[in-house]
Amino acid sequence: MAKKKQRRASAPARRPVPAWFEAWSRLPARVQDGICVVFLLVVSIGFFAPVHFSGKQLVGSDTLHWQAMAKAMMDYEEATGEPALWAPNGFAGMPGYMIRYDEVVPQLDDLPAWLRQYAWPTSHFIFLLLGTFLLVVFLTGDRLAGVLAACAYGLTTYLPVILVAGHNTKFVALCFAPWLVLAFAFVLRRPKLLPALLFAAALAVNLRAGHVQITYYVAFLLGVWWLVEGIGALREGQGKRFAAATAFLAVGAVLGLLMVAQPYLANFEYKAYTIRGGAGDGAGGLDWTYAMRWSQGFAELLTLFVADAFGGAADYWGPKPFTGGPHYVGGIVLALAVLAVIRVRRRSVRAFAIAALLMTLFALGEHFPALNRLMFAYFPLFDAFRVPETWLAAVAFALAVLAGVGLHGMCKEAGPARKPYRPPEARTAYLVFGGAAALALLLFLGKDALFDYEKPGEFEQIAAQVARRNDVAADDPRVVQAVSEYLAEARARRADMMGDDAFRTFLFLVLAGGLVVAFHAGKLPAWTMQASLVLLVTVDLAGVGRRYLNEEVLRPETDLAAQIPLLPFDQFLQAKVQEAGGPGHFRVLSLLGDPTTNARPALYYETLSGYHGAKLRLYQDFLDHILFRENGSLNQNALSMMNTRYLVGLGPLEGYRVVYRDDRFAVLENPKALPRAFFVGETEVIPSDEETFARLKDPAFDPARTALLPAPIDFETTPIDSTSTVRVELVRHTPREIVFEVETDAPRLLVVGEVYYPAGWKAEVDDAPVPIYRANHLLRAVPVPAGRHTVRMRFDPASHTVGVWVAGASTAFVYGGIVLLLGLAWRRRRASASTTAAEQEPARP
């Protein structure tokens, strides 16, 4: 004991702290906030400078697909002022809820939506930065740590990658995510009504972004946090407070869901009929194989640390089919996050760490089936989403927050003053940054030995392509040699990419480690070290992000439609539409691409193709089992019953007449195309889907005579012969209403070549309601009595009307409650201030 006292007494005294060491802390809080906000705004404008100042715009491929699918809806809404709700052009018609379905009730997200027309994507990106900044400040009280976390999350490479791809709703949801987490944290800390209402508003705004998958991932993170808080509260005897917080969170969650009754009531109803809702009855979810595409590989997680470890986008060699770019967060952010987990003893840190680990395992998808099979089978809604690597977007957010907390913890432990010795906390920081730098150096030095730099099955795939082009066998020695030489060059190139970025990460970690050493040695004040790390993280992440977002990916035209050129054959078909009397008289099938992913034709006319992530289950069946025969040829019965009069291809096809041809493309006419609606004289009941598919592909089957029904109906149709009188005339065809004038000399079934969707479409014959039956697996059929009649179909889903009223009432309650409670708090504060001033005023003589 005496020796210890002697050592302490002999320790040199701390040197005086220079004034500039405390320059930041001496600034008023409002000035600090202003500096931080201005810096974040500069970061946003600077990173998106090519978008803001080049005169070009950011238009991803998915944006073009959306434009094509939504064009008919936008035209209708502009002409009538009424929401279209139904998208008539793509995939032979489908609900437009997930294409273009604007929220009717105004909420806070309307502000960035309004700014979007002037400053996209900064209009939303600045909210991402501010939300993350405020969250970390709320957790730590450290503004510079908040700035670092904001830049770490905002500049993660995944965000520019999805912007370039046109995944705008995903980007918007990620921008609003920090606010939802902040509101959640606010309720945990202050379990009262006002925080609960703010949580409701934040949840609604996040859901209104239109990408439920991202909200689901954020909700999972919050669920983990809630569990960690609950366990900690019970251990520390804080159960009542935690129960109160849980109750207010539940109130906020219910109110938030009510606030988005429009659009989600209609969306939820729609999901039951899509490929994401099972077999059309809402049971089940996506198929495992389909859902697990784009699973992140184990080794590919290295791209969080070394950006081009797997070739980036241009020379990608990982296990996914392809990629737009890595989920890069950088070595500095990872080191600070690890430091937080090791040194900061907080429930929030444990929660973010556990959530980040679990979400990383979820991102592995099919490569980690032990966990993901279990989650896919039993965890609510886990099977509703595809592309598991998307989990890494939430992981990047968690790591950014942890990095901010780690930076604050390092500064808080060391203190602001100069120290002539190195505390134990410094050794931990040295080990973390030194270990990360050593790993980066090892990857650089061992780049040639660590990986084979060849995509799974790449040799066989390239060999098959070369063999087809040269009309030789894939195992021909010349093919094998050529492919081997090509892959040898590719492997060397990929190894260099890996090495270059590993060395880049090493340099940033060395610079960051030097700052940490200087800080702990008392050479730098905390704020200087923090600000320098912020700059390093910004330069690191922005440098990689600019590989994907630059002027080369921008487009000069201001009109999105101009990105999809109107070709001569399009003009020919548009003229045919006008000759026929406008939309609703025929459809077109383009054979110039995959009908399941080709939305281009939908911009100009009604088509069987399209692009959408949640197609109707019945229509997916049509694409998979009816449109083509087993040998790959077109099923003319399918084309005919779907009113497909024209096909676009590269040349003639047997059974179809060429009606237009230029030097590249040909338009073919289907001589057996049926009108949009027609009477049939026979019905056939086939309960089995597989038997229905086979019957529709049978050349002996005539859809003009017989309708296939899944179950008997209470209506008997009358056969049609040469003496029968049947007439069908299309009067009006819009997204919301279809009207036919019909005549039949006997009761018959009217088959309408529109996709069957019972959740909203209603039919009337002479203003009298009639049922809509499902015919030929995916079409509509209406019973019509003898005589002349007006048959009207109207798309008027109750889910839309009810959703608008519920969302409006709940939004008024939540925002009204927020304003009222803030007003009462302001009055109480003012009254308290007046009372204090009166008490302090000296008594007059």
XYZ file of N, CA and C in Angstrom, residues 88 576-587 606 642-643 645 674-679 726-743 750-754 761 780 789-794:
162
model
N -54.025 -0.005 -65.638
C -54.598 -0.822 -66.705
C -53.603 -1.360 -67.728
N -52.991 2.224 -84.236
C -53.990 1.152 -84.221
C -54.925 1.290 -83.015
N -54.382 1.732 -81.887
C -55.223 1.968 -80.712
C -56.271 3.026 -81.018
N -55.849 4.100 -81.659
C -56.801 5.163 -81.990
C -57.823 4.694 -83.031
N -57.382 3.917 -84.000
C -58.321 3.382 -84.993
C -59.379 2.501 -84.343
N -58.975 1.766 -83.324
C -59.902 0.846 -82.654
C -60.879 1.576 -81.742
N -60.586 2.835 -81.416
C -61.483 3.589 -80.545
C -60.900 3.936 -79.199
N -59.573 3.728 -79.021
C -58.926 4.077 -77.767
C -58.584 2.854 -76.933
N -58.150 3.077 -75.689
C -57.762 1.958 -74.820
C -58.930 1.011 -74.559
N -58.577 -0.241 -74.284
C -59.582 -1.229 -73.943
C -59.994 -2.128 -75.088
N -59.434 -1.933 -76.284
C -59.845 -2.732 -77.441
C -58.884 -3.855 -77.779
N -57.623 -3.739 -77.381
C -56.695 -4.854 -77.593
C -55.445 -4.650 -76.753
N -54.686 -5.742 -76.623
C -53.408 -5.696 -75.913
C -52.286 -6.118 -76.853
N -51.617 -0.970 -73.764
C -51.906 -2.081 -72.861
C -51.127 -3.319 -73.304
N -56.824 -13.262 -73.846
C -56.373 -12.027 -73.215
C -56.445 -10.838 -74.168
N -57.171 -11.008 -75.286
C -57.394 -9.879 -76.194
C -56.077 -9.329 -76.740
N -53.992 -8.737 -79.642
C -54.117 -8.674 -81.093
C -52.771 -8.577 -81.789
N -59.518 -12.522 -79.430
C -60.906 -12.279 -79.068
C -61.077 -10.834 -78.616
N -62.294 -10.307 -78.702
C -62.530 -8.952 -78.202
C -62.360 -8.901 -76.685
N -62.383 -7.682 -76.127
C -62.176 -7.532 -74.690
C -63.268 -8.237 -73.892
N -64.459 -8.353 -74.437
C -65.527 -9.101 -73.773
C -66.296 -9.879 -74.829
N -66.746 -11.097 -74.493
C -67.426 -11.938 -75.465
C -68.316 -12.931 -74.712
N -69.406 -13.327 -75.356
C -70.312 -14.325 -74.775
C -69.811 -15.726 -75.101
N -75.795 -12.389 -80.613
C -74.913 -11.928 -79.538
C -74.145 -10.711 -80.047
N -74.085 -9.709 -79.221
C -73.376 -8.475 -79.586
C -72.774 -7.868 -78.321
N -71.519 -7.434 -78.436
C -70.840 -6.770 -77.320
C -70.115 -5.546 -77.880
N -70.384 -4.400 -77.287
C -69.746 -3.160 -77.723
C -69.150 -2.455 -76.507
N -67.872 -2.130 -76.605
C -67.208 -1.400 -75.532
C -67.583 0.077 -75.611
N -68.137 0.608 -74.535
C -68.563 2.005 -74.487
C -67.528 2.878 -73.786
N -66.985 2.390 -72.691
C -66.033 3.193 -71.913
C -65.060 2.259 -71.218
N -63.795 2.689 -71.218
C -62.761 1.880 -70.561
C -61.783 2.824 -69.870
N -61.851 2.898 -68.547
C -60.942 3.705 -67.752
C -60.426 2.844 -66.602
N -59.426 3.339 -65.857
C -58.954 2.539 -64.723
C -60.017 2.255 -63.679
N -61.024 3.114 -63.571
C -62.024 2.937 -62.525
C -63.345 2.369 -63.028
N -63.557 2.385 -64.342
C -64.859 1.954 -64.849
C -64.737 1.375 -66.253
N -65.466 0.270 -66.481
C -65.557 -0.349 -67.802
C -67.038 -0.568 -68.098
N -67.496 -0.119 -69.273
C -68.914 -0.207 -69.621
C -69.056 -0.864 -70.986
N -69.959 -1.847 -71.078
C -70.277 -2.513 -72.329
C -71.775 -2.399 -72.592
N -72.127 -2.228 -73.854
C -73.509 -2.412 -74.296
C -73.573 -3.794 -74.941
N -74.464 -4.647 -74.435
C -74.497 -6.026 -74.907
C -75.915 -6.406 -75.324
N -75.973 -7.444 -76.155
C -77.263 -8.008 -76.557
C -77.091 -9.509 -76.722
N -70.996 -13.671 -69.912
C -70.114 -12.714 -70.584
C -68.727 -12.817 -69.973
N -67.762 -13.262 -70.765
C -66.375 -13.351 -70.311
C -65.680 -12.044 -70.665
N -65.110 -11.403 -69.672
C -64.428 -10.122 -69.855
C -62.930 -10.354 -69.717
N -62.198 -9.934 -70.702
C -60.745 -10.162 -70.723
C -59.997 -9.218 -69.810
N -60.427 -9.127 -68.582
C -59.763 -8.335 -67.556
C -59.395 -9.263 -66.400
N -63.561 -4.729 -57.463
C -64.334 -4.670 -58.701
C -65.760 -5.170 -58.442
N -62.574 -12.491 -65.769
C -63.862 -12.239 -65.118
C -64.992 -12.740 -66.009
N -78.650 -4.923 -72.750
C -78.299 -4.493 -71.408
C -77.038 -3.637 -71.430
N -76.880 -2.905 -70.339
C -75.636 -2.179 -70.072
C -74.919 -2.899 -68.937
N -73.740 -3.370 -69.224
C -72.926 -4.048 -68.214
C -71.836 -3.077 -67.772
N -71.829 -2.808 -66.494
C -70.865 -1.848 -65.950
C -70.024 -2.528 -64.871
N -68.706 -2.333 -64.970
C -67.785 -2.774 -63.917
C -67.118 -1.545 -63.334
N -67.143 -1.440 -62.009
C -66.610 -0.275 -61.334
C -65.612 -0.726 -60.275
